[in-house]
Amino acid sequence: MKKLLVLLTYILSFSALEAQVSNSLTISGYVTQASTGWALQDYPVTVTGDNGLTNVVGLTNDNGWYNIIIENGSVTGPNQLFIVSVVDSCSNAFLADTISNQQGTVDEAVVNFQVCANSAEGCQAYFIWNVSNNNPLRIVFMDDSYVESEATYFWDFGDNTTGLTANAEHNYAEAGSYQVCLTITTANCTDTYCYEVVVPGENTGNDCNPFFEFNVAGPNPNGVYEVAFFSVDVPPANEVQHVWIFEGFETQTSSNPQYAVTESGEYTMCHIVYGVNCSDTLCSTIIVGNNSGTCEANFAATISQFSPFQVNLANQSFTNNTEASYVWDFGDGSTATSFHAEHTFNQSGPYYICLTVSTSNCTNTYCETVYILGTSPQDYAIGGQVFAGANVADIGSVRLYRLDQTSLAVELIQTTPIDSGGFYYFENVEEGVYLIKAGLNVQSDYYNSYVPTYFGSQFYWLDAEPVAVNENGFSYNISLIYSNNPGGEGWVNGNIDDGPYRLSGVAGSSASLIADANVFVVNLSGNPQKHQLSTENGEFSFSDLAYGTYRLFADVPGMICVPVEFTLSGENPGFTIEIVMGDEILSVAEQQEILIGHVYPNPSNEVASVNLSLRAAQKIFSSLTTTSGQLVWQDSQQFTAGTQTIRVPLNQVAKGFYFLVLRDAQQKQIGVFKLSVIH
C-alpha cells in the first residue's frame, strides 16, 4: 500500500512514550505486503496474553513499524505467553505468532508479518474517502491502488449503484453506513478492497475541538519532568479520534496522554482531532521547567460592532506573579504593552496576533489568526490555509473563479498571495458559486513536489468541488497534491492552443496559443508525475521522465482538454505533442459539416445521442473517457450514407463529467463533446 500524504486521514502510530520500567515487555516489528515488500501503514496488530490480559491493539506507522509496550508483561515468576496477531487484509486469514517472556527474563521481542502473500501479483486495490464539505450526503472517493499496468475500475457504492472511474464521487439518498468496494482489473490480476463508509447526512457542526490543557510535574530525583495533557470539551471517544505529535515525531493516540521530558525548555505539541465529518488541529509551544506552570498567555478576539476593521482583544492569561508584563504583536508591524488591547487595521485580511506574558521566572506566548473583514454587509469574506504535505505552503498564491454551474463558464475574480502561515484570504466576494485553486511559486521549496490543486483535492477544474458562498467562511483548506516521478531519459514537449471552437461557442474562430496553463504529466492511475506552466508562446517541455505510459493534459478553468496518451521507451524516448483545447474540438475544419447539433440530452441519465451526416458509408469509432483519460466505454459501427445517430449507454457509468470522442476509420478525430452524466 502506498504511503499516503493526507495527515488528517490516518492515525499515525501507537507508541508508549513513558520511560519503560523493568517489568514491561516491548513487542515490535514490521508489517509488509508480501508481493511488493511495501510497508503497510495503519495496520492493526493485536497482542493477547494467556493471563487474562485485555487485548492491546497497536497501529503501524508510515514505515510499517509497530511498537506495543505491555506493562508487567515481563515480571519474574511463572512463564507468560503472548499471542501477536494480524488479520490478512486480502484473505481475511488470521496470522499469529506466540512469544514467551521466559519467566521474566525477556523484555523485548520482534514479530514481523507479511500479508497478501496469495493476492494476485501486480495489483492491489485500495481507496481513501472524504465527506464533502458542502454536502454531507456526498462522498468523494480517491483511488490509491497499486497497479503495474493499465487497469479498469469498478465501484460498488453499497446502495445498489456502481461506477467505472478511477476516482469517483457519489451522492447517497440518506445517511447511514455503506459497504463500499473497489475492484481493479489488469491483464494479469484482479483485486477487491472493501470498507464501511459512514455517511453523516447532516451538518452537525465541528465537534472536533483540538484545544487542550497541560500540567507539568517535576523534576523527580532522576531529573524527569512528567507532562500530562488533557483534551478540552471533546465528544465521547467513540465519536472522534486523537493524534498527539510531540516535537514533530513522538505520537500518542489517547485523549489524555502523558510524556516524560528529561530537559527543561520549549517544546511543540500538536493535537489533531478528527471524526466522521470534522477535523481540526492545534499546535502550541509548551515550556517545561523554570516554573513554567506559573504563567500561560491567552486572549479572546472579537471584531468591533462599530468598525469591521477594529479588533478587541481580551487578555485571559494566567500568572501567579502580579508583576507580569504583556506585549501584543498585531501582525501588521504594530505593538502594544497594555493588559487588554484594541487595534484598528488599515485593510482587511488575516492577521497573526500574538500575546507574550513575562514574569521574573517565566515567559509564555499565545498566537491566533484573526480575520479582519472590512466588507460591506452584502459581500462576504472567505479563506483558509494551504498545506504542502505536513508543512504549510510557503510561497504561492490562490485564485478565486466564479462558476456558472449551468453553462460551466468560469471567470477569474481575484488572486491573493499565501502568507507565511500558509493562510489566504478573499474579501468582497459576492454570493455565488466559486472554484478555489492554490499553487506554489517556483521559488517555493516544495514547488517540484506539489501540483496546483483546487479545493476538493483535485487538479483539474471539472473535478473540483464548487464552493457555495452565502456567508463568511475561513475553513476552505487545501492540501496540495503530491507529484513524483523517479526520473529517466524520457521527454515530452509541445504547445497548447484553444482549437477552432472556444468555450464561448463561437465556431470558426482562429486558434490562439495559451500561456500560463498548468500542464500535467500523469500516470495511468491519474496521479500527477510532473507539472509546469506553459510559456507566453503556449509551449511546454518536460525532461527527466522515467520510461512508461503517461497521459498529458492542460488545466485552464472553463476549457475542456482531452488527455493525450503516450509511451516512452528506449526506442521512443520522447514525443512532441500539440494539446488542443476548447468546448468542442474538431481535428480538421472541413469535417465540421459531419456533425449535426450536440450531444443530447445533456446532462443525460440512461442514453446520450449525437447525430451525424455522412456523405458516404464509413466506420465510426466512439469512446467515452473520464476527464483524466480513463476509458469507460467504447464501440465501433459501420454506417451507411445519410443522417445517422450514435447512442451511448450510460446506465453503468458513474455520475460526473466525461468526454465523448469520435474518430473515423483512419482514427482521425472527428469531434469531442463534453457530457454530464446524472443518476
XYZ file of C-alpha atoms in Angstrom:
679
model
C 0.000 0.000 0.000
C 1.457 3.339 -0.960
C 2.327 5.894 1.688
C -0.458 8.484 1.868
C 0.311 12.182 2.303
C -3.007 13.340 3.869
C -2.010 13.926 7.573
C -5.561 14.010 8.969
C -6.918 10.995 7.112
C -4.991 8.339 9.175
C -3.787 7.769 12.783
C -0.021 7.602 12.781
C 1.411 5.007 15.188
C 0.566 3.977 18.691
C 3.667 4.163 20.857
C 4.079 4.476 24.581
C 6.396 7.321 25.417
C 6.824 6.961 29.135
C 10.141 5.662 30.405
C 9.968 1.896 30.216
C 10.187 0.141 33.542
C 11.967 -3.143 34.039
C 8.727 -5.146 34.310
C 7.389 -4.069 30.901
C 7.539 -6.121 27.707
C 8.067 -4.405 24.349
C 6.750 -6.191 21.249
C 7.544 -4.586 17.908
C 8.062 -5.388 14.245
C 7.137 -4.604 10.650
C 4.011 -5.397 8.615
C 4.706 -5.522 4.867
C 2.993 -6.615 1.679
C 4.427 -9.922 0.530
C 4.248 -9.285 -3.221
C 5.874 -5.833 -3.197
C 7.687 -5.562 0.134
C 5.958 -2.227 0.750
C 5.363 -1.118 4.318
C 1.683 -1.136 5.298
C 0.607 1.955 7.201
C -2.109 2.000 9.912
C -2.252 -1.798 10.024
C -3.731 -3.108 13.324
C -1.614 -5.550 15.360
C -3.142 -7.292 18.393
C -1.369 -8.747 21.447
C -3.319 -11.136 23.717
C -1.921 -12.746 26.879
C -2.719 -16.098 28.472
C -3.121 -14.453 31.871
C -6.371 -12.654 31.246
C -4.686 -9.646 29.661
C -7.110 -7.425 27.788
C -6.292 -7.209 24.091
C -3.798 -4.474 23.279
C -4.009 -3.119 19.732
C -1.338 -1.026 18.040
C -1.191 0.546 14.577
C 1.812 0.586 12.270
C 3.353 3.941 11.358
C 4.161 5.138 7.842
C 7.205 2.837 7.786
C 5.072 -0.210 8.632
C 6.553 -0.371 12.169
C 4.513 -1.062 15.298
C 5.651 -0.809 18.912
C 3.469 -2.132 21.761
C 4.522 -1.894 25.410
C 2.784 -4.222 27.873
C 3.132 -3.127 31.468
C 4.092 -6.013 33.809
C 4.480 -8.220 30.765
C 7.904 -9.391 31.915
C 7.588 -9.929 35.654
C 9.697 -12.600 37.308
C 7.761 -15.726 38.113
C 5.508 -18.067 36.134
C 6.126 -18.179 32.400
C 3.781 -15.924 30.360
C 2.774 -16.474 26.735
C 1.583 -13.738 24.389
C -0.149 -14.186 21.040
C 0.747 -11.495 18.469
C -1.638 -11.449 15.509
C -2.904 -9.617 12.428
C -5.761 -10.270 10.017
C -4.643 -10.602 6.393
C -6.472 -7.804 4.549
C -6.584 -9.808 1.307
C -7.667 -13.259 2.505
C -9.133 -12.351 5.951
C -6.933 -15.148 7.340
C -5.743 -14.947 10.973
C -1.922 -14.744 11.141
C -0.356 -15.209 14.573
C 2.875 -15.911 16.394
C 3.445 -16.829 20.048
C 6.233 -15.448 22.202
C 7.274 -16.192 25.780
C 8.717 -13.880 28.412
C 10.863 -16.805 29.641
C 9.793 -16.316 33.265
C 10.534 -12.592 33.126
C 13.984 -12.832 31.546
C 12.796 -11.462 28.158
C 11.618 -7.870 27.945
C 11.824 -7.316 24.148
C 10.539 -9.346 21.211
C 10.309 -8.738 17.447
C 7.496 -10.244 15.359
C 7.223 -9.384 11.643
C 4.261 -10.130 9.386
C 3.844 -10.408 5.611
C 0.279 -10.182 4.322
C -1.390 -10.590 0.936
C 1.032 -13.383 0.068
C -1.596 -15.078 -2.113
C -3.011 -11.947 -3.726
C -2.757 -11.602 -7.471
C 0.685 -10.277 -8.319
C 0.713 -6.905 -9.999
C -2.236 -5.131 -8.374
C -3.742 -4.269 -5.027
C -6.992 -2.328 -4.710
C -7.255 0.453 -2.143
C -9.024 3.794 -1.762
C -9.434 6.682 0.650
C -12.560 8.778 1.108
C -13.779 12.087 2.483
C -17.148 13.673 3.206
C -17.828 16.719 1.047
C -17.561 19.993 2.944
C -20.638 21.333 1.136
C -22.883 18.266 1.085
C -22.797 15.725 3.948
C -24.536 13.173 1.703
C -21.757 13.368 -0.919
C -18.679 11.154 -0.501
C -15.514 11.766 -2.524
C -13.583 8.541 -3.266
C -9.917 8.675 -4.307
C -8.204 5.644 -5.799
C -4.919 4.723 -4.107
C -4.468 1.277 -5.639
C -1.183 -0.297 -6.667
C -1.106 -1.411 -10.299
C 1.776 -2.447 -12.527
C -0.135 -1.913 -15.780
C -3.269 -0.202 -17.068
C -6.326 -1.128 -15.014
C -10.096 -0.854 -15.179
C -12.106 0.148 -12.116
C -15.461 -0.971 -10.758
C -17.052 0.674 -7.713
C -19.911 -0.792 -5.693
C -21.151 2.103 -3.545
C -23.224 -0.169 -1.292
C -26.600 1.328 -2.248
C -27.225 -0.680 -5.444
C -25.306 1.812 -7.600
C -21.923 1.413 -9.279
C -19.208 3.433 -11.019
C -16.400 2.819 -13.507
C -13.928 5.680 -12.960
C -10.646 5.591 -11.022
C -11.716 8.430 -8.725
C -15.393 8.890 -8.008
C -17.876 10.890 -6.024
C -21.288 9.619 -5.032
C -24.425 11.247 -3.626
C -26.278 8.993 -1.193
C -30.017 9.293 -0.708
C -29.791 9.109 3.085
C -27.340 8.900 5.955
C -26.032 5.547 7.125
C -23.217 3.011 6.857
C -22.441 1.562 3.424
C -20.080 -1.250 2.458
C -18.152 0.279 -0.460
C -15.963 -1.962 -2.636
C -13.438 -1.104 -5.347
C -12.398 -3.837 -7.794
C -9.442 -3.234 -10.103
C -8.612 -5.464 -13.044
C -5.498 -5.588 -15.214
C -4.453 -8.041 -17.896
C -2.847 -10.224 -15.219
C -4.792 -9.776 -11.995
C -7.972 -8.741 -10.206
C -8.215 -7.446 -6.648
C -11.013 -6.033 -4.468
C -10.876 -3.769 -1.408
C -13.952 -3.027 0.731
C -14.507 -0.546 3.546
C -17.526 0.503 5.601
C -18.124 4.189 4.805
C -20.197 6.282 7.201
C -22.338 8.952 5.511
C -23.313 11.592 8.118
C -26.192 13.087 6.158
C -26.368 16.277 8.182
C -24.037 19.023 9.257
C -23.643 18.570 12.991
C -21.096 21.340 13.416
C -17.416 20.969 14.150
C -17.297 18.695 17.192
C -13.573 18.230 16.744
C -12.203 20.636 19.326
C -8.385 20.379 19.487
C -7.912 22.692 22.497
C -6.004 21.189 25.392
C -4.606 21.953 28.830
C -1.467 20.563 30.443
C 0.251 20.154 33.803
C 3.961 19.833 34.465
C 5.234 17.848 37.479
C 8.866 17.551 38.493
C 11.639 17.239 38.043
C 11.822 13.993 40.050
C 15.106 12.818 41.628
C 16.117 11.435 38.223
C 15.630 14.843 36.571
C 12.496 13.785 34.646
C 9.506 16.086 34.146
C 6.086 14.440 33.755
C 3.904 16.454 31.343
C 0.200 15.497 31.312
C -2.120 16.772 28.555
C -5.907 16.963 28.813
C -8.384 17.352 25.951
C -10.918 20.162 26.440
C -14.632 19.792 25.573
C -14.167 16.714 23.397
C -17.116 14.408 22.474
C -17.078 10.739 23.575
C -14.089 8.719 22.391
C -16.194 6.649 20.000
C -17.088 9.800 18.036
C -13.615 11.272 17.480
C -10.016 10.094 17.406
C -6.852 11.816 18.575
C -3.294 12.186 17.378
C -0.735 13.948 19.594
C 2.550 14.900 17.914
C 5.257 15.903 20.369
C 8.263 17.710 18.866
C 7.290 16.583 15.381
C 7.817 12.849 15.765
C 6.605 11.301 19.036
C 2.982 10.183 18.808
C 0.157 9.007 21.061
C -3.499 8.365 20.253
C -5.196 8.552 23.659
C -7.382 11.518 24.635
C -5.209 12.454 27.652
C -1.577 11.410 27.071
C 1.477 11.796 29.268
C 5.068 12.457 28.246
C 8.385 12.161 30.070
C 10.814 15.052 29.403
C 14.403 14.959 30.669
C 15.363 18.572 29.938
C 13.715 21.908 30.601
C 12.975 24.136 27.637
C 10.380 24.862 24.948
C 8.573 22.007 23.203
C 5.954 21.935 20.435
C 2.771 19.907 20.869
C 0.236 19.434 18.077
C -3.188 17.937 18.856
C -5.228 16.541 15.944
C -8.875 15.601 16.491
C -10.942 14.051 13.721
C -14.212 12.241 13.249
C -16.641 11.284 10.515
C -17.459 14.838 9.439
C -14.928 17.094 11.145
C -11.240 17.562 11.802
C -9.153 20.248 13.435
C -5.564 20.807 14.569
C -3.950 22.987 17.232
C -0.200 23.404 17.740
C 1.175 25.183 20.793
C 4.532 25.841 22.448
C 4.930 24.186 25.848
C 7.523 25.496 28.315
C 8.884 22.848 30.679
C 10.973 23.833 33.702
C 11.859 27.228 35.149
C 8.482 27.339 36.959
C 6.750 27.350 33.598
C 3.455 26.489 35.282
C 3.218 29.974 36.774
C 2.186 31.758 33.554
C 0.212 30.942 30.459
C -0.701 33.501 27.793
C -4.164 33.530 26.246
C -6.667 36.011 24.814
C -10.066 36.213 23.117
C -10.538 38.287 19.953
C -13.809 39.861 18.766
C -14.495 42.217 15.857
C -15.950 45.558 16.911
C -19.638 46.016 16.102
C -18.851 49.627 15.198
C -15.990 49.011 12.739
C -15.203 45.875 10.703
C -11.515 46.930 10.760
C -11.211 47.038 14.578
C -10.465 44.047 16.821
C -10.980 43.985 20.583
C -8.565 41.715 22.465
C -9.456 40.486 25.957
C -6.448 39.260 27.938
C -7.209 35.858 29.501
C -3.672 34.952 30.573
C -2.868 33.100 33.797
C 0.044 34.032 36.067
C 0.880 33.689 39.762
C 3.012 36.828 39.655
C 1.325 40.236 39.915
C 4.378 41.902 38.316
C 3.792 40.353 34.903
C 4.352 42.345 31.708
C 2.424 41.954 28.427
C 3.459 42.572 24.811
C 0.965 42.481 21.932
C 2.091 41.923 18.323
C -0.836 42.754 15.999
C 0.719 41.174 12.892
C 0.851 44.403 10.876
C 4.037 45.842 12.397
C 2.221 47.438 15.348
C 2.640 46.506 19.021
C 1.204 47.421 22.436
C 2.058 46.770 26.096
C -1.345 47.148 27.794
C -3.176 44.374 29.646
C -6.182 44.401 27.277
C -5.895 45.875 23.793
C -7.856 47.121 20.829
C -6.425 47.792 17.399
C -7.692 49.220 14.116
C -6.189 47.808 10.918
C -5.727 49.750 7.686
C -7.036 46.956 5.475
C -8.853 43.646 5.692
C -7.115 40.296 5.765
C -5.852 37.577 8.110
C -3.512 38.790 10.862
C -1.389 36.593 13.131
C -1.799 38.255 16.540
C 0.453 37.195 19.441
C 0.424 37.977 23.165
C 3.576 37.360 25.236
C 3.314 37.332 29.022
C 6.519 37.548 31.091
C 7.327 37.364 34.802
C 10.623 37.139 36.654
C 10.698 33.369 36.184
C 8.646 32.525 33.108
C 7.694 33.640 29.615
C 4.848 32.306 27.506
C 3.350 33.302 24.128
C -0.051 32.589 22.596
C -0.851 33.375 18.941
C -4.054 33.254 16.918
C -5.003 34.158 13.349
C -7.739 36.817 13.361
C -9.674 37.642 10.180
C -10.453 41.328 9.686
C -13.388 41.502 7.284
C -13.766 45.182 6.449
C -16.502 44.278 3.977
C -19.925 45.706 3.323
C -22.891 43.622 4.549
C -23.839 42.401 1.074
C -20.387 40.886 0.438
C -18.538 38.070 2.154
C -15.001 37.122 3.096
C -13.646 33.601 2.666
C -10.276 31.974 3.199
C -8.356 29.044 4.566
C -4.917 27.505 4.825
C -2.792 25.749 2.192
C -0.656 22.725 3.066
C 2.231 21.007 1.286
C 2.182 17.612 2.953
C 2.649 18.113 6.702
C 4.016 21.634 6.113
C 2.199 24.879 5.443
C 2.696 26.289 1.949
C 5.495 28.843 1.942
C 5.405 30.930 -1.265
C 2.400 30.854 -3.569
C -0.981 32.277 -4.482
C -4.653 31.324 -4.571
C -7.146 32.131 -7.318
C -10.904 32.542 -6.981
C -13.063 31.680 -10.020
C -16.791 32.291 -10.389
C -18.516 29.207 -11.806
C -21.758 29.118 -13.778
C -22.974 25.613 -12.968
C -25.339 25.532 -15.938
C -23.020 26.592 -18.750
C -19.770 25.712 -16.894
C -18.407 29.136 -17.817
C -15.571 30.148 -15.479
C -14.357 33.683 -14.710
C -11.284 34.647 -12.672
C -12.423 37.041 -9.925
C -9.487 37.534 -7.553
C -5.920 36.409 -6.873
C -4.389 36.604 -3.410
C -0.973 35.561 -2.010
C -0.385 32.820 0.534
C 1.104 34.356 3.677
C 3.933 32.988 5.831
C 1.486 30.908 7.857
C 0.015 29.278 4.751
C -3.192 31.339 5.003
C -5.090 33.011 2.154
C -7.986 35.435 2.243
C -10.541 36.892 -0.207
C -12.805 39.834 0.580
C -15.761 41.495 -1.177
C -16.943 38.136 -2.526
C -20.477 38.267 -3.847
C -22.925 35.466 -3.156
C -22.495 32.708 -5.718
C -20.654 29.503 -6.633
C -16.868 29.508 -6.969
C -13.780 27.381 -7.575
C -10.693 27.959 -5.407
C -7.261 26.998 -6.758
C -3.948 27.149 -4.874
C -0.447 26.831 -6.289
C 3.174 27.384 -5.303
C 5.652 29.802 -6.853
C 8.823 28.440 -8.449
C 10.782 29.918 -5.516
C 8.985 27.582 -3.100
C 10.948 24.757 -1.502
C 8.055 22.446 -2.407
C 7.372 23.612 -5.975
C 8.628 20.478 -7.744
C 6.817 18.108 -5.365
C 3.277 19.536 -5.272
C 0.965 20.499 -8.121
C -1.609 23.323 -8.209
C -4.736 21.998 -6.509
C -8.388 23.025 -6.298
C -10.466 22.943 -3.145
C -11.818 19.409 -3.085
C -8.361 17.809 -3.639
C -8.437 17.834 -7.444
C -6.047 19.283 -10.004
C -8.498 19.514 -12.931
C -11.201 22.181 -12.803
C -14.082 19.927 -13.911
C -13.418 17.623 -10.947
C -13.041 20.398 -8.357
C -15.606 20.806 -5.585
C -17.627 24.024 -6.053
C -17.854 26.380 -3.086
C -21.257 27.980 -2.491
C -20.628 31.363 -0.836
C -23.531 32.781 1.145
C -21.723 33.689 4.377
C -18.241 34.387 5.697
C -16.141 31.240 5.895
C -12.477 30.504 6.625
C -12.349 26.701 6.580
C -11.602 26.193 2.873
C -8.279 24.457 3.496
C -6.404 22.995 0.524
C -3.881 20.155 0.724
C -1.720 20.323 -2.393
C -1.485 17.064 -4.353
C 1.885 15.332 -4.248
C 3.687 14.605 -7.521
C 6.624 12.323 -8.021
C 8.479 10.712 -10.928
C 11.661 8.661 -10.435
C 13.287 10.365 -13.426
C 14.919 8.947 -16.514
C 15.803 9.566 -20.140
C 12.295 10.319 -21.389
C 10.921 13.680 -22.509
C 7.814 15.292 -23.977
C 7.275 18.806 -25.289
C 4.865 20.761 -27.463
C 2.380 23.618 -27.293
C -1.241 24.376 -26.416
C -3.857 26.168 -28.488
C -7.555 26.740 -27.905
C -8.738 24.999 -31.059
C -11.281 26.106 -33.676
C -14.059 26.047 -31.054
C -13.773 28.164 -27.925
C -15.808 27.821 -24.771
C -17.923 30.763 -25.862
C -19.240 28.533 -28.627
C -18.174 30.832 -31.459
C -17.448 28.461 -34.323
C -14.712 29.179 -36.811
C -12.710 31.489 -34.544
C -8.986 31.286 -35.165
C -6.937 29.226 -32.735
C -4.572 31.010 -30.377
C -1.755 29.739 -28.201
C -2.482 29.551 -24.483
C 0.024 30.959 -21.976
C 0.224 30.208 -18.230
C -1.774 26.978 -18.482
C -0.985 24.274 -15.949
C 0.372 21.336 -17.949
C 0.423 17.923 -16.248
C 2.045 14.579 -16.947
C 0.040 11.900 -15.090
C 0.327 8.125 -14.871
C -2.444 5.735 -15.864
C -3.972 5.949 -12.389
C -4.359 9.703 -12.818
C -1.637 10.609 -10.299
C 0.479 13.620 -11.345
C 4.152 12.993 -12.089
C 5.333 16.432 -13.230
C 3.793 19.847 -13.911
C 4.734 23.261 -15.280
C 3.215 26.448 -16.702
C 3.097 26.959 -20.445
C 5.211 29.864 -21.728
C 3.903 33.073 -23.295
C 4.037 31.201 -26.624
C 1.936 28.339 -25.259
C 4.944 25.995 -25.150
C 5.896 23.354 -22.578
C 8.832 20.963 -22.208
C 9.281 18.072 -19.753
C 12.519 16.126 -19.374
C 13.903 13.575 -16.907
C 10.886 11.251 -17.223
C 11.121 7.540 -16.474
C 10.142 5.241 -19.310
C 6.496 4.226 -19.163
C 2.995 5.157 -20.306
C 1.577 8.559 -19.357
C -1.204 10.993 -20.152
C -0.635 14.649 -20.963
C -3.207 17.388 -20.487
C -3.560 21.032 -19.514
C -5.796 22.753 -16.992
C -7.376 26.069 -17.945
C -10.535 26.724 -15.905
C -13.516 26.829 -18.231
C -11.848 24.963 -21.120
C -12.045 21.279 -21.969
C -8.899 19.256 -22.587
C -8.808 15.671 -23.813
C -5.753 13.880 -22.325
C -3.232 12.540 -24.843
C -1.696 9.159 -24.008
C 1.926 8.391 -24.926
C 4.536 5.732 -24.098
C 8.226 6.472 -23.535
C 10.755 3.711 -24.132
C 14.324 3.174 -25.260
C 13.096 3.029 -28.856
C 10.876 6.119 -28.447
C 12.303 8.220 -25.604
C 10.414 11.409 -26.467
C 7.410 12.987 -28.185
C 6.273 16.375 -29.430
C 2.543 16.785 -28.791
C 0.084 19.567 -29.534
C -2.658 19.918 -26.920
C -5.862 21.276 -28.453
C -8.411 22.769 -26.071
C -11.922 24.140 -26.387
C -15.576 23.482 -25.772
C -15.942 21.267 -28.832
C -12.872 20.312 -30.847
C -12.708 19.224 -34.472
C -9.389 17.895 -35.745
C -9.992 19.035 -39.331
C -12.015 22.145 -40.168
C -13.556 20.595 -43.302
C -15.076 17.811 -41.226
C -17.273 20.193 -39.237
C -20.203 19.555 -41.544
C -20.258 15.899 -40.440
C -21.695 16.852 -37.054
C -25.277 17.937 -36.566
C -26.083 19.675 -33.302
C -24.722 18.500 -29.973
C -24.886 15.558 -27.632
C -28.446 15.250 -26.345
C -29.817 15.133 -23.765
C -27.019 16.791 -21.817
C -26.991 16.213 -18.861
C -28.056 12.647 -19.520
C -29.161 9.720 -17.385
C -29.554 6.474 -19.352
C -28.633 7.117 -23.026
C -26.896 10.021 -24.785
C -27.035 10.548 -28.562
C -25.242 12.542 -31.251
C -26.322 12.867 -34.896
C -24.031 12.538 -37.935
C -24.462 13.475 -41.592
C -22.324 11.138 -43.716
C -21.639 11.710 -47.422
C -20.578 8.083 -47.835
C -20.684 4.862 -45.893
C -17.886 4.667 -43.298
C -16.918 3.207 -39.963
C -17.062 5.438 -36.853
C -15.213 4.689 -33.602
C -16.740 6.068 -30.383
C -15.231 6.216 -26.905
C -16.256 7.692 -23.555
C -13.474 8.717 -21.154
C -13.233 10.439 -17.815
C -11.717 13.904 -17.670
C -8.433 12.269 -16.596
C -8.431 9.936 -19.613
C -9.786 6.680 -18.150
C -11.738 4.703 -20.773
C -15.212 3.706 -19.529
C -16.938 2.731 -22.808
C -16.048 2.221 -26.484
C -17.751 1.000 -29.628
C -17.422 0.972 -33.415
C -20.184 0.902 -36.032
C -20.369 0.732 -39.797
C -22.809 3.407 -41.035
C -24.416 3.992 -44.413
C -24.543 7.415 -46.063
C -27.052 9.938 -44.760
C -28.200 11.031 -41.324
C -27.151 8.586 -38.617
C -27.272 8.526 -34.808
C -24.702 7.240 -32.310
C -26.158 6.222 -28.964
C -24.069 5.879 -25.791
C -25.438 3.695 -22.925
C -24.893 5.321 -19.511
C -26.648 3.003 -17.045
C -23.298 1.624 -15.803
C -21.469 4.969 -15.846
C -20.973 6.859 -12.600
C -22.196 10.428 -12.125
C -19.726 13.055 -13.384
C -18.250 14.744 -16.446
C -16.959 12.780 -19.453
C -15.599 13.243 -22.982
C -17.328 11.575 -25.940
C -14.643 11.220 -28.635
C -15.483 10.298 -32.249
C -12.891 9.066 -34.787
C -13.139 7.963 -38.419
C -11.785 4.778 -39.971
C -8.293 6.311 -40.155
C -8.504 7.109 -36.420
C -8.619 10.826 -37.147
C -10.537 12.747 -34.522
C -13.896 13.941 -35.855
C -15.126 15.615 -32.704
C -15.082 15.788 -28.928
C -18.096 16.586 -26.754
C -18.331 17.166 -23.025
C -21.104 15.116 -21.439
C -22.562 15.385 -17.946
C -23.950 12.130 -16.511
C -26.543 12.280 -13.736
C -28.363 9.499 -11.885
